Amino acid sequence: MYRVDLPLTGTFAAWRDAARGLIGAGVRPEEVAWQRGEGGADLFGAAPPPMAEAPGLTVPKSFLQAAQLVAWHRDPERFARLYAMLHALQTDRRLMEDRGDPRVVRLHAMAKEVGRDKHKMTAFVRFRELEPLSDRRRFAAWFEPSHYIAEPTAPFFAKRFGDMDWSIFTPDLSVHFDGALRFEPGAPRPDLPEDAAEDLWRTYFRSIFNPARLKPAAMQSEMPRKYWKNLPEAGLIPELIATAQTRAQEMAEAAPTLAPARARPVLERVHAAQAEKLEGRDQFAAALEGCRRCGLWENATRPVPGEGPLDARLMVVGEQPGDAEDLSGRPFVGPAGQLFDRVLAEAGIDRATLYVTNAVKHFKFRARGKRRLHESPSRGEIRHCRWWLDVERERVKPRLILAMGGTAVESLTGTREGLLKRRGGIEAAEDGTPLMVTVHPSYILRLPDRVRQQEETARFREDLQRAAQAAA
Ligand code: URA
């Protein structure tokens, strides 16, 4: 009997190299015992195996893809299963195509379980903020995956949270990131502080929970119970489920009866006014006040939430609040807002029917004397603030989003490239909501030439009209 020790990290690559050498040396599956990260515990004196080059060894792509996942499965026999399969593939090249073969079935099932677990990790890790050690913000999270997926899932977090330091502790492996990924052995659950983000998660979860659409089984399959204990928002679930039926009934009873057609414009105005009042200081605005996702809050007077009815069909997204918006707490009230209002009026669109917001919620500026000069938000700031925009989008569920200017377009579609060419066309935001691109009103204000300004204003008016029609 031979023994192969695989390292705690880099495990798949190590398995692959060892398996290649074993095939080269003609070692049969039943002659090898595999172990990972046990530091060479003696398996009754089992010796390291012979290894040899395996020139020309090829495997079907489907095996490689499955193996890259299966290697992280919790099944202690996973490496043996993979090697047995690799060995069998040397004489039966088409084995992977045999969907009735129990070994193939098991391999695919294990790959699926690992893939699903990785996905859950990307969705259910909840970071808590720690005291910073440098000028980078620092976060930590505890997560208990079903399989050994901390290593293969770490690059996702490195990409997503590249501008902060973080650690994810799991029972099997700890992952640390400070510009580069580093792994350490697993740790017991650390004592992490509660932080403001927990309240935000709860607010977000409450706001997207629709009692009339409650399907407990589907909900638990999306968010399995085993993850609940580490999710701040999960504490709300029992209460929300318990009260869902009563709340759905109250909603149904509170729904207006059908009004005669002639009352519709009046109702719409009343509704818009009510919604606007509700918007004043709702939960969203309160949660936004506590936002520390990036450094912009420090210099701004206040965050500026979106404004407008929560059932608006058209959502308009600008860049960030300017000086006047930062002081008043309302979007689009300064010079760009005045142009926006004038063109809306010319286009026959009532601003009170729109949900108007910004891609970034705090004013970014550079002080020059007493003046505060606008500065464009960075890519990271746009990405951090996208979280809030997503919450707004989820609450309003507009039929169409009108993205005004590069920042809004980048936030919603991932790229601002070719903005002027994309203008006026309908495309899809990253979540699939139809989206129209247009210029930002301050682009028009900055044009030095009066004639160009008039031309651009006319085109902007047409874009607004087209967006309003498409959302109607
Ligand atoms: N510019 C924007 O993008 N948004 C505002 O709210 C004001 C100016």
PDB file of C-alpha atoms and ligand atoms in Angstrom, residues 304 317-323 325 330-337 356-360 374 404 440-442, ligand 1:
ATOM      1  CA  VAL A 304     -28.637  61.806  -0.373  1.00  0.00           C
ATOM      2  CA  VAL A 317     -30.015  57.520 -12.011  1.00  0.00           C
ATOM      3  CA  GLY A 318     -27.470  60.348 -11.959  1.00  0.00           C
ATOM      4  CA  GLU A 319     -23.891  60.436 -10.746  1.00  0.00           C
ATOM      5  CA  GLN A 320     -23.643  61.746  -7.174  1.00  0.00           C
ATOM      6  CA  PRO A 321     -25.054  64.669  -5.173  1.00  0.00           C
ATOM      7  CA  GLY A 322     -23.490  68.053  -5.879  1.00  0.00           C
ATOM      8  CA  ASP A 323     -22.981  70.942  -3.476  1.00  0.00           C
ATOM      9  CA  GLU A 325     -27.853  68.329  -2.943  1.00  0.00           C
ATOM     10  CA  ARG A 330     -32.381  65.923  -1.965  1.00  0.00           C
ATOM     11  CA  PRO A 331     -31.191  64.748  -5.396  1.00  0.00           C
ATOM     12  CA  PHE A 332     -31.018  67.023  -8.417  1.00  0.00           C
ATOM     13  CA  VAL A 333     -31.863  70.388  -6.894  1.00  0.00           C
ATOM     14  CA  GLY A 334     -28.713  72.328  -7.930  1.00  0.00           C
ATOM     15  CA  PRO A 335     -27.856  73.656 -11.419  1.00  0.00           C
ATOM     16  CA  ALA A 336     -27.938  70.204 -13.078  1.00  0.00           C
ATOM     17  CA  GLY A 337     -31.234  69.508 -11.310  1.00  0.00           C
ATOM     18  CA  VAL A 356     -34.746  59.955  -9.055  1.00  0.00           C
ATOM     19  CA  THR A 357     -31.509  58.826  -7.474  1.00  0.00           C
ATOM     20  CA  ASN A 358     -27.751  58.705  -7.879  1.00  0.00           C
ATOM     21  CA  ALA A 359     -25.176  55.972  -8.393  1.00  0.00           C
ATOM     22  CA  VAL A 360     -23.153  57.365  -5.468  1.00  0.00           C
ATOM     23  CA  HIS A 374     -16.948  68.341  -7.681  1.00  0.00           C
ATOM     24  CA  MET A 404     -27.612  59.642 -17.017  1.00  0.00           C
ATOM     25  CA  HIS A 440     -25.801  63.758 -17.728  1.00  0.00           C
ATOM     26  CA  PRO A 441     -27.375  67.249 -17.592  1.00  0.00           C
ATOM     27  CA  SER A 442     -24.087  68.706 -16.341  1.00  0.00           C
TER      28      SER A 442
HETATM   29  N1  URA B   1     -25.641  65.612 -10.318  1.00  0.00           N
HETATM   30  C1  URA B   1     -26.044  64.354 -10.087  1.00  0.00           C
HETATM   31  O1  URA B   1     -25.637  63.408 -10.740  1.00  0.00           O
HETATM   32  N2  URA B   1     -26.929  64.139  -9.124  1.00  0.00           N
HETATM   33  C2  URA B   1     -27.428  65.098  -8.381  1.00  0.00           C
HETATM   34  O2  URA B   1     -28.228  64.784  -7.508  1.00  0.00           O
HETATM   35  C3  URA B   1     -27.015  66.417  -8.650  1.00  0.00           C
HETATM   36  C4  URA B   1     -26.105  66.652  -9.606  1.00  0.00           C
END
